[in-house]
Tab-separated table of C-alpha atoms in Angstrom:
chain	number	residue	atom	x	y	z
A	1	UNK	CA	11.289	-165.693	-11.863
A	2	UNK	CA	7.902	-167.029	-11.316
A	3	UNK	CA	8.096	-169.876	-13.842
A	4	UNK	CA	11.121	-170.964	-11.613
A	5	UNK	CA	9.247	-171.309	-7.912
A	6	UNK	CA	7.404	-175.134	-8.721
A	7	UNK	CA	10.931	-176.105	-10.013
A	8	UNK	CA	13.216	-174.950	-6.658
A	9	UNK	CA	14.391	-178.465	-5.577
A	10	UNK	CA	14.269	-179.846	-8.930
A	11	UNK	CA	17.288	-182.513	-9.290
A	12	UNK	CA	18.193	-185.518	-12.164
A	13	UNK	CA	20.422	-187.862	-13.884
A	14	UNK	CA	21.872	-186.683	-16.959
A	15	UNK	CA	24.226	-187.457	-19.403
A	16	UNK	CA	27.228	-184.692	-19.584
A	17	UNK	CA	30.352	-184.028	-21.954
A	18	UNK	CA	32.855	-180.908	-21.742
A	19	UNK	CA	34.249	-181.377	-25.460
A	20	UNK	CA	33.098	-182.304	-28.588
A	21	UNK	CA	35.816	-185.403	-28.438
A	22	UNK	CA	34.801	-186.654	-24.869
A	23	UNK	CA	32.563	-189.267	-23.470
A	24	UNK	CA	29.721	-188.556	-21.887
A	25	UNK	CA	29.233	-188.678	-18.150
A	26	UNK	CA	26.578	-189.005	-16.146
A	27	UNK	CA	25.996	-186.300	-13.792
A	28	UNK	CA	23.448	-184.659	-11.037
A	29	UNK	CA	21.585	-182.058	-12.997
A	30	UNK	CA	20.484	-179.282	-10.519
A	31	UNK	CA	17.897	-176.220	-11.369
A	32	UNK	CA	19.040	-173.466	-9.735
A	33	UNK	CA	17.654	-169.702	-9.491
A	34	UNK	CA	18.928	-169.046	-12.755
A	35	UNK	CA	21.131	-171.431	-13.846
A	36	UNK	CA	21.994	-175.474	-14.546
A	37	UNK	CA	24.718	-176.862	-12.183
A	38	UNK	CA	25.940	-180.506	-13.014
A	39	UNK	CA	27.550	-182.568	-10.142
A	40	UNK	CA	29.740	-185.449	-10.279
A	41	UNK	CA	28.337	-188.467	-7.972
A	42	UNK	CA	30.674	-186.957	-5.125
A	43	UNK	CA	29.050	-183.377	-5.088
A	44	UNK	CA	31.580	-181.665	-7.030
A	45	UNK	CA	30.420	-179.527	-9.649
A	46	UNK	CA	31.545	-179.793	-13.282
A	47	UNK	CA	29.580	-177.344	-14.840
A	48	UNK	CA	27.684	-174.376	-14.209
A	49	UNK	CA	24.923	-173.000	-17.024
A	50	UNK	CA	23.548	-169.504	-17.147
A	51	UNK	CA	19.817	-170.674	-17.788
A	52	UNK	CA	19.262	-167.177	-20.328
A	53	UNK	CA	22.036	-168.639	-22.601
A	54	UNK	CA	21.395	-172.282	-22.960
A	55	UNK	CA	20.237	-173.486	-26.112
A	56	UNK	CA	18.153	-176.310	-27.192
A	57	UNK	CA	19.970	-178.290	-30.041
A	58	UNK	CA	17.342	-180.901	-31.315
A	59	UNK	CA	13.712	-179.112	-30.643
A	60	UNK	CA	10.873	-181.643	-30.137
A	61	UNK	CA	13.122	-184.440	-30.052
A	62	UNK	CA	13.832	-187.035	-27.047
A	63	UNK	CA	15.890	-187.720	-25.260
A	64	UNK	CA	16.779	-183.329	-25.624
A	65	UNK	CA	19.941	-182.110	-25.957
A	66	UNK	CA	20.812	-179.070	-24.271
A	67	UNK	CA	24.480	-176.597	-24.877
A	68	UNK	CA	25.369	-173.510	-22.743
A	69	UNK	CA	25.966	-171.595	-25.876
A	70	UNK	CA	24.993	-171.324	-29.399
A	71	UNK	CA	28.922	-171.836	-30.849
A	72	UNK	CA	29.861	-173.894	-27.628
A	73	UNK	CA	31.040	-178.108	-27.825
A	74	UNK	CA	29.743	-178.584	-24.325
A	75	UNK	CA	26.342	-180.754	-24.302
A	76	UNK	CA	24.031	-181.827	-21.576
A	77	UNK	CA	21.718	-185.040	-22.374
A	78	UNK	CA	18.236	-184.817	-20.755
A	79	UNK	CA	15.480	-187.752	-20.344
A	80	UNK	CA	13.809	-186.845	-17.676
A	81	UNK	CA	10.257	-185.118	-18.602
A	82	UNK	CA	9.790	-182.837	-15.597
A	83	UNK	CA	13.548	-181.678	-16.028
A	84	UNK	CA	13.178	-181.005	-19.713
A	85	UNK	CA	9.774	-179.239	-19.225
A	86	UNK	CA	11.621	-177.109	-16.252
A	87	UNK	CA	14.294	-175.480	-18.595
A	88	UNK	CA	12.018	-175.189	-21.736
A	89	UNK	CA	9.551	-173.059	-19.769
A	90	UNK	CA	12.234	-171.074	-17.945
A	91	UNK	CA	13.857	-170.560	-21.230
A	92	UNK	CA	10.483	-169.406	-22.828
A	93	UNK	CA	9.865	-167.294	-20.023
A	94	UNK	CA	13.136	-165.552	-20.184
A	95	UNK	CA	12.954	-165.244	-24.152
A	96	UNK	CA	9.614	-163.742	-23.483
A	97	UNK	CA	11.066	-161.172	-21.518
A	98	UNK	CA	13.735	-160.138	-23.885
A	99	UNK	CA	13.188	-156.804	-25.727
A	100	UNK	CA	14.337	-158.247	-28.843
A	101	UNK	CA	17.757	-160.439	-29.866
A	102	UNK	CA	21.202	-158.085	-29.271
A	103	UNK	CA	20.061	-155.762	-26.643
A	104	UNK	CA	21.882	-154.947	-23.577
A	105	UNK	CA	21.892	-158.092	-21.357
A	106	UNK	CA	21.854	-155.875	-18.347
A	107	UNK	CA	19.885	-152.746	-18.366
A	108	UNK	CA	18.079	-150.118	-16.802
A	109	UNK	CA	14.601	-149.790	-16.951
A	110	UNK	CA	15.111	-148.389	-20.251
A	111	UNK	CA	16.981	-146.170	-22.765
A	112	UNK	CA	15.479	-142.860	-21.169
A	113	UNK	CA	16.874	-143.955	-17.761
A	114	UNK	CA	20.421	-145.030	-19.296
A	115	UNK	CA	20.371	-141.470	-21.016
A	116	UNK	CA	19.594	-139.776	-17.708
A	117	UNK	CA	22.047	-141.432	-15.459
A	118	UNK	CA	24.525	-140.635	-18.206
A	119	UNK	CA	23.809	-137.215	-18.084
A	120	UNK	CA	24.607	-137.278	-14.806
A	121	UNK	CA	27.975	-136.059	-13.076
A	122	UNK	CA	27.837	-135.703	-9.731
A	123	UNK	CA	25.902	-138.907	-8.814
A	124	UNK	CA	26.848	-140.800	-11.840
A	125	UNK	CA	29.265	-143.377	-10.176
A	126	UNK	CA	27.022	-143.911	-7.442
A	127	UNK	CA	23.854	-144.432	-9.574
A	128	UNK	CA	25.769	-146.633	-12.105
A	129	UNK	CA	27.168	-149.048	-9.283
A	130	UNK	CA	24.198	-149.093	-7.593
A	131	UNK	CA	21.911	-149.882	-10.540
A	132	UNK	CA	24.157	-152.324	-11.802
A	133	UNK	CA	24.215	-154.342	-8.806
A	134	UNK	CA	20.302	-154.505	-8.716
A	135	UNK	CA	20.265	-155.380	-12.311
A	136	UNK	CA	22.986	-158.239	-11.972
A	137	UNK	CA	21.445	-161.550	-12.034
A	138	UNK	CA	22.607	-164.781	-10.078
A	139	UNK	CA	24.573	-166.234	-13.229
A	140	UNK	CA	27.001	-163.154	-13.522
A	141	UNK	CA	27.555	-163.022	-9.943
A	142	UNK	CA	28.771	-166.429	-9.509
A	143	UNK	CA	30.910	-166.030	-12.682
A	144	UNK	CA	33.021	-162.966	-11.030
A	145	UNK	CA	32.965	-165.545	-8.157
A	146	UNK	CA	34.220	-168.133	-9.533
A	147	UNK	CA	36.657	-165.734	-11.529
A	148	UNK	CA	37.607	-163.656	-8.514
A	149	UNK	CA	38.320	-167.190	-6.696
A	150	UNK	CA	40.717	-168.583	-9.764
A	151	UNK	CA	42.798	-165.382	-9.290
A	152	UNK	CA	42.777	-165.886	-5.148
A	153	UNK	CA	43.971	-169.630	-5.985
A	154	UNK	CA	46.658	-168.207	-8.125
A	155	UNK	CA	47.977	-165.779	-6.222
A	156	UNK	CA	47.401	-167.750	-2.515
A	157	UNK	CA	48.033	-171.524	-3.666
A	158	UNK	CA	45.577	-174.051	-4.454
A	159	UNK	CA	42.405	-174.423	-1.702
A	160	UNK	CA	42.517	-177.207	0.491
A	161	UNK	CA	40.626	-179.938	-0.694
A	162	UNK	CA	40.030	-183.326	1.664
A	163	UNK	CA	36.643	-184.828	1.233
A	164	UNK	CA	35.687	-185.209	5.174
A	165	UNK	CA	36.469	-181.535	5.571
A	166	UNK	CA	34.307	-180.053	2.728
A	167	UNK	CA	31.625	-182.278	4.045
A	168	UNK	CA	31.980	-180.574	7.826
A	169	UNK	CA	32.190	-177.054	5.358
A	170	UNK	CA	28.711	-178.118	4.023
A	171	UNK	CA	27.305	-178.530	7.473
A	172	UNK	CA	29.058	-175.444	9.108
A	173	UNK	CA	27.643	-173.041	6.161
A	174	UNK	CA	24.272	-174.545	6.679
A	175	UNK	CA	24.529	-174.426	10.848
A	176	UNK	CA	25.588	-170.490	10.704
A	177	UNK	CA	23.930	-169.109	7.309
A	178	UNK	CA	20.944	-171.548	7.543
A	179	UNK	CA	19.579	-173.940	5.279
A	180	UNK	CA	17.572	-172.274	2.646
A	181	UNK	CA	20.944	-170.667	0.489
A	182	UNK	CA	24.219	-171.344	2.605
A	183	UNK	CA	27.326	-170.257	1.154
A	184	UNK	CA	29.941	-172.553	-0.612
A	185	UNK	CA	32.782	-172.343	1.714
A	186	UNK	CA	36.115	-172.557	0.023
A	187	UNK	CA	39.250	-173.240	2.942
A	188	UNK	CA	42.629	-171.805	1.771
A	189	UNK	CA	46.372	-172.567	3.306
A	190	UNK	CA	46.919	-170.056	6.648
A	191	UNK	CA	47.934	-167.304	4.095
A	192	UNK	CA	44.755	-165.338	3.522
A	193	UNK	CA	42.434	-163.164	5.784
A	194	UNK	CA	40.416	-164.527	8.035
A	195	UNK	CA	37.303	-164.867	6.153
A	196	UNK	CA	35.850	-163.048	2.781
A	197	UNK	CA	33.075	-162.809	0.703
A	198	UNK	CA	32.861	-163.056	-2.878
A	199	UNK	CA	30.051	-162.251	-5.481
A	200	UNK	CA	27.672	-165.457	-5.672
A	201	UNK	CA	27.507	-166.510	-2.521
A	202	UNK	CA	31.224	-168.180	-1.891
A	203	UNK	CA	33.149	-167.657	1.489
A	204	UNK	CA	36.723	-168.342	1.310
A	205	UNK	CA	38.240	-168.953	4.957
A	206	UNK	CA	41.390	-169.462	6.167
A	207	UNK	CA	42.478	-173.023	7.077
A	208	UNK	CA	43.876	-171.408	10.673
A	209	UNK	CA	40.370	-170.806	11.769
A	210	UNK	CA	39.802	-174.731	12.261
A	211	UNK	CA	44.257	-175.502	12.904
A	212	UNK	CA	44.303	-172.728	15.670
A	213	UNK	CA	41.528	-173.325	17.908
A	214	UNK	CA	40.109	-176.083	19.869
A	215	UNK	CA	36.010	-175.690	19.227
A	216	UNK	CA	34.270	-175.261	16.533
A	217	UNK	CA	32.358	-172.118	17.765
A	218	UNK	CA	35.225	-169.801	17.063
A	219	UNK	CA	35.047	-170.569	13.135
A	220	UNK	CA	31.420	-170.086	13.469
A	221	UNK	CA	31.589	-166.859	14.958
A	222	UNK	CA	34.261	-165.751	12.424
A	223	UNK	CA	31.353	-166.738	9.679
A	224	UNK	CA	29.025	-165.164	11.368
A	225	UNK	CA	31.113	-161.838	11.358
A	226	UNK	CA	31.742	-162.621	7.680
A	227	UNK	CA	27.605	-162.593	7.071
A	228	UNK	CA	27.378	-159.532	8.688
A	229	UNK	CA	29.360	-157.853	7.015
A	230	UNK	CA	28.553	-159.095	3.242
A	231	UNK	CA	25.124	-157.759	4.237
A	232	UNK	CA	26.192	-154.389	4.676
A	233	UNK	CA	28.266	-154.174	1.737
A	234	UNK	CA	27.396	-156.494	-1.192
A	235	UNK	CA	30.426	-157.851	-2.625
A	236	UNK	CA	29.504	-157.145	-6.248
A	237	UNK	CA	29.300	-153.186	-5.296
A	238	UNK	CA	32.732	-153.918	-3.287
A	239	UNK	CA	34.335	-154.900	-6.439
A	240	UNK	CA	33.015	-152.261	-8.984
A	241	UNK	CA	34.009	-149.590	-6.586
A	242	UNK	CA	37.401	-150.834	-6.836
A	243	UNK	CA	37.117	-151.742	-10.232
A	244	UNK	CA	35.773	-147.918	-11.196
A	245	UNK	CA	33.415	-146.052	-13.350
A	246	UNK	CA	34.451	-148.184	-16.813
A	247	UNK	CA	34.353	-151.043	-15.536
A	248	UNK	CA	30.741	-150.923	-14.239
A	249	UNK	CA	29.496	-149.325	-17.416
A	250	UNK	CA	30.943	-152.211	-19.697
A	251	UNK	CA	29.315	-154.738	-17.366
A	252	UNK	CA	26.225	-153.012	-17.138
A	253	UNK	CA	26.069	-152.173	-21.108
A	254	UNK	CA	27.631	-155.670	-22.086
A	255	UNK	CA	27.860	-157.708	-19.164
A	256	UNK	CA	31.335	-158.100	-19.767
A	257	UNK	CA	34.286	-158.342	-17.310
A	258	UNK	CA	38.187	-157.765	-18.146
A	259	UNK	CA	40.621	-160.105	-16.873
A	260	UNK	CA	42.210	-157.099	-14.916
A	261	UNK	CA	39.995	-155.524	-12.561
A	262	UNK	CA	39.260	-159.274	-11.573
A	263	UNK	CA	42.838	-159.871	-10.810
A	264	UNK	CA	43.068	-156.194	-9.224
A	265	UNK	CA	40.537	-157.142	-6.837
A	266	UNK	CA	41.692	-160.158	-6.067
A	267	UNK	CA	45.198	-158.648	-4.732
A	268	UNK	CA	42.798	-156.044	-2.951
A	269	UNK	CA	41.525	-158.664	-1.018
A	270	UNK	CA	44.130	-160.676	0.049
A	271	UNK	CA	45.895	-157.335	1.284
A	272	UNK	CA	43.832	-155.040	3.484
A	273	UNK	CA	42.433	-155.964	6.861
A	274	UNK	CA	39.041	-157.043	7.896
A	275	UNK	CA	36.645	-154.573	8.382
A	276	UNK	CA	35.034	-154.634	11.936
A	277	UNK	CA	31.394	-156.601	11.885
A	278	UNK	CA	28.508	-154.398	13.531
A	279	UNK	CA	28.090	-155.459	17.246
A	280	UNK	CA	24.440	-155.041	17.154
A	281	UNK	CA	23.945	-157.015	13.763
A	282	UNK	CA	26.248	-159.864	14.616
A	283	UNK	CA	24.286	-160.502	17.834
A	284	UNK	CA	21.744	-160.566	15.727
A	285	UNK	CA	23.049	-163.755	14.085
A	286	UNK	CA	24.439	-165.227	16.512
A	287	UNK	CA	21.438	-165.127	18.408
A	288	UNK	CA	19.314	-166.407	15.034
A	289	UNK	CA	21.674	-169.607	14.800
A	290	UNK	CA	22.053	-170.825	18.414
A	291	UNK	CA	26.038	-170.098	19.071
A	292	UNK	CA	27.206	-168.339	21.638
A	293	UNK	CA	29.676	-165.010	21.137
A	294	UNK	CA	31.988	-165.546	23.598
A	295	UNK	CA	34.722	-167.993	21.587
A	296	UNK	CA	34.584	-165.930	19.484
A	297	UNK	CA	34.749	-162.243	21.203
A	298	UNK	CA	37.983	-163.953	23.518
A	299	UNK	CA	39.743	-165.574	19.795
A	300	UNK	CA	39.587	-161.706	18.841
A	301	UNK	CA	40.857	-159.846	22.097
A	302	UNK	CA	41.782	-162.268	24.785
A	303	UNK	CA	41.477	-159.994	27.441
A	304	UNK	CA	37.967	-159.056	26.522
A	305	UNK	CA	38.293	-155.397	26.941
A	306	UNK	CA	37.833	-154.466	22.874
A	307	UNK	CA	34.714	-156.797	22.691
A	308	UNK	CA	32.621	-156.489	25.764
A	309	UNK	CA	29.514	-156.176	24.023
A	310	UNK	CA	29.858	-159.623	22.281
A	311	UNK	CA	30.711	-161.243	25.706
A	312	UNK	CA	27.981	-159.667	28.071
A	313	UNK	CA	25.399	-159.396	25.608
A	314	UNK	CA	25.784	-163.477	24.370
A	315	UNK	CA	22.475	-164.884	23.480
A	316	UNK	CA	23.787	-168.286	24.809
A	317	UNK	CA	24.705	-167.602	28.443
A	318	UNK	CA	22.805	-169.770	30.575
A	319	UNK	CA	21.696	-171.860	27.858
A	320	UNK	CA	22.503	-175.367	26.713
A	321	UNK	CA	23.348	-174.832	22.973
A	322	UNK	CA	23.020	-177.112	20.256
A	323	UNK	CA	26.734	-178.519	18.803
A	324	UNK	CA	27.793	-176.249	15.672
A	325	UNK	CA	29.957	-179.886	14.341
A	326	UNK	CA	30.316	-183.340	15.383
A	327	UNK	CA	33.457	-183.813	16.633
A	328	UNK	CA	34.328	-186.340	13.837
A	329	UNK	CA	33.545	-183.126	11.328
A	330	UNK	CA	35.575	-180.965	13.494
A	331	UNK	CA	38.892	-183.269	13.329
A	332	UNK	CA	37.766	-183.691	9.430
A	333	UNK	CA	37.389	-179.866	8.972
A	334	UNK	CA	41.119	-179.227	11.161
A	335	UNK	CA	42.808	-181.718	8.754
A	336	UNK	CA	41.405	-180.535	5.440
A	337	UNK	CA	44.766	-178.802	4.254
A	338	UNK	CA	46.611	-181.963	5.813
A	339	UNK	CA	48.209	-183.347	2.455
């Protein structure tokens, strides 16, 4: 979104409620690719707003009052002018692009393309999925996220939660996906796969990645692995395969997702093994952040024999590398479930 690119890093105080009957808060107001996010002074976020939804509720007025939703009680308070200027041109740049109130809120290029991929029956499913995903923008992937994660939690137990650890999490995304749009790494309890990826850029990892091994690098590499493989199969077109042909046309046509076929692919998840990360590609990353593959190739076969390539081949022999974690954030990260 062009009107977006000044606006990137754009951050401010505002003052938040969730209800109609509570108090306002203040909160960190972040602009995001398409959406709002408001923090809580610790960095945890309390609210997440599609930026094509929000509405203005007193035009023209100061300080502006924002709501995620026409018929919705939750309210965002805004003083700050380059903040409010920021999500009035984004909204009148997205309003602008609209075909007209009640269309489709995903489509294809247009109702002679719909027709034609409907007409098809041989390629249909393919087309549809694929098409969808290109069409689905950032807000509706983090929402089957954030929904896929709810249904993890409840099935799996609650995520692990303790401050000094998400804080090493921050810096471990950031050290093996890079800076510019690291993940947000949830840890759950030992009772989940290694490592998966969910729609909208969210990792979950399993808490015996940092309890089972001495060094950091291993739970890099595991990440790393994890990256590789989200790259070669986006997660959204993971989950509408399983989901199937209805599902993907009601999301595409409505942007709607049943409760089901999120809680379906939840249970997928949790219960199939790890696909196998492309030798070639994960050098490739490990190579791009500075870690060395051999903790990890010797955490997955300890004789070596399986993963060869990932122990001749490391980028790092040789070489000094750089720490992936203090060792302060490495204890922190190992005791995050402790409690």
């Amino acid at each position: 979104m062009t009107a977006l690119q000044e606006y990137r890093r754009l951050e401010a105080i505002g003052l938040w409620r969730e209800h109609a009957e509570d108090q306002r808060r203040e909160v960190i107001v972040s602009l995001g690719d398409a959406s709002l996010v408001m923090s809580s002074a610790s960095g945890a976020a309390v609210g997440h707003w599609s930026l094509a939804a929000v509405e203005r509720l007193n035009p023209g007025k100061l300080p502006a009052l924002f709501s995620p939703a026409r018929d919705s009680d939750e309210e965002l308070e805004l003083s700050d002018p380059e903040m409010i200027q920021a999500v009035e041109r984004i909204r009148t740049a997205i309003a602008k692009s609209r075909p007209r109130p009640g269309r489709l809120r995903l489509y294809l290029a247009g109702g002679t393309t719909l027709a034609g991929i409907l007409l098809g029956v041989f390629w249909l499913p393919d087309a549809l999925i694929r098409q969808t995903v290109s069409l689905l923008p950032p807000a509706k992937r983090l929402e089957i996220g954030h929904d896929l994660l709810g249904e993890i939690a409840a099935i799996a137990g609650r995520p692990c939660g303790g401050s000094g650890g998400r804080t090493a999490l921050v810096r471990l995304a950031s050290r093996t996906y890079g800076a510019d749009m690291p993940p947000q790494i949830v840890v759950f309890p030992a009772t989940i796969p290694d490592t998966l990826t969910l729609p909208g850029n969210i990792v979950i990892a399993s808490a015996a990645l940092a309890e089972d091994h001495e060094t950091p690098e291993v739970f890099a590499g595991y990440l790393l692995a994890e990256r590789t493989r989200s790259q070669a199969v986006d997660p959204v077109e993971a989950f509408l395969r399983d989901a199937g042909l209805g599902v993907t046309f009601r999301l595409l046509t409505t942007g709607e997702v049943a409760a089901e076929p999120i809680h379906a692919h939840a249970a997928h998840l949790l219960s199939h093994d790890t696909m196998r990360a492309d030798d070639d590609a994960l050098l490739g990353h490990f190579t791009e952040a500075g870690i060395s593959s051999q903790p990890y190739a010797f955490a997955q076969d300890v004789s070596g024999e399986s993963v060869l390539a990932l122990i001749e081949a490391d980028p790092m022999r040789g070489q000094q590398a750089d720490p992936v974690l203090s060792d302060s954030d490495w204890v922190s990260l190992q005791e995050i479930c402790a409690g």
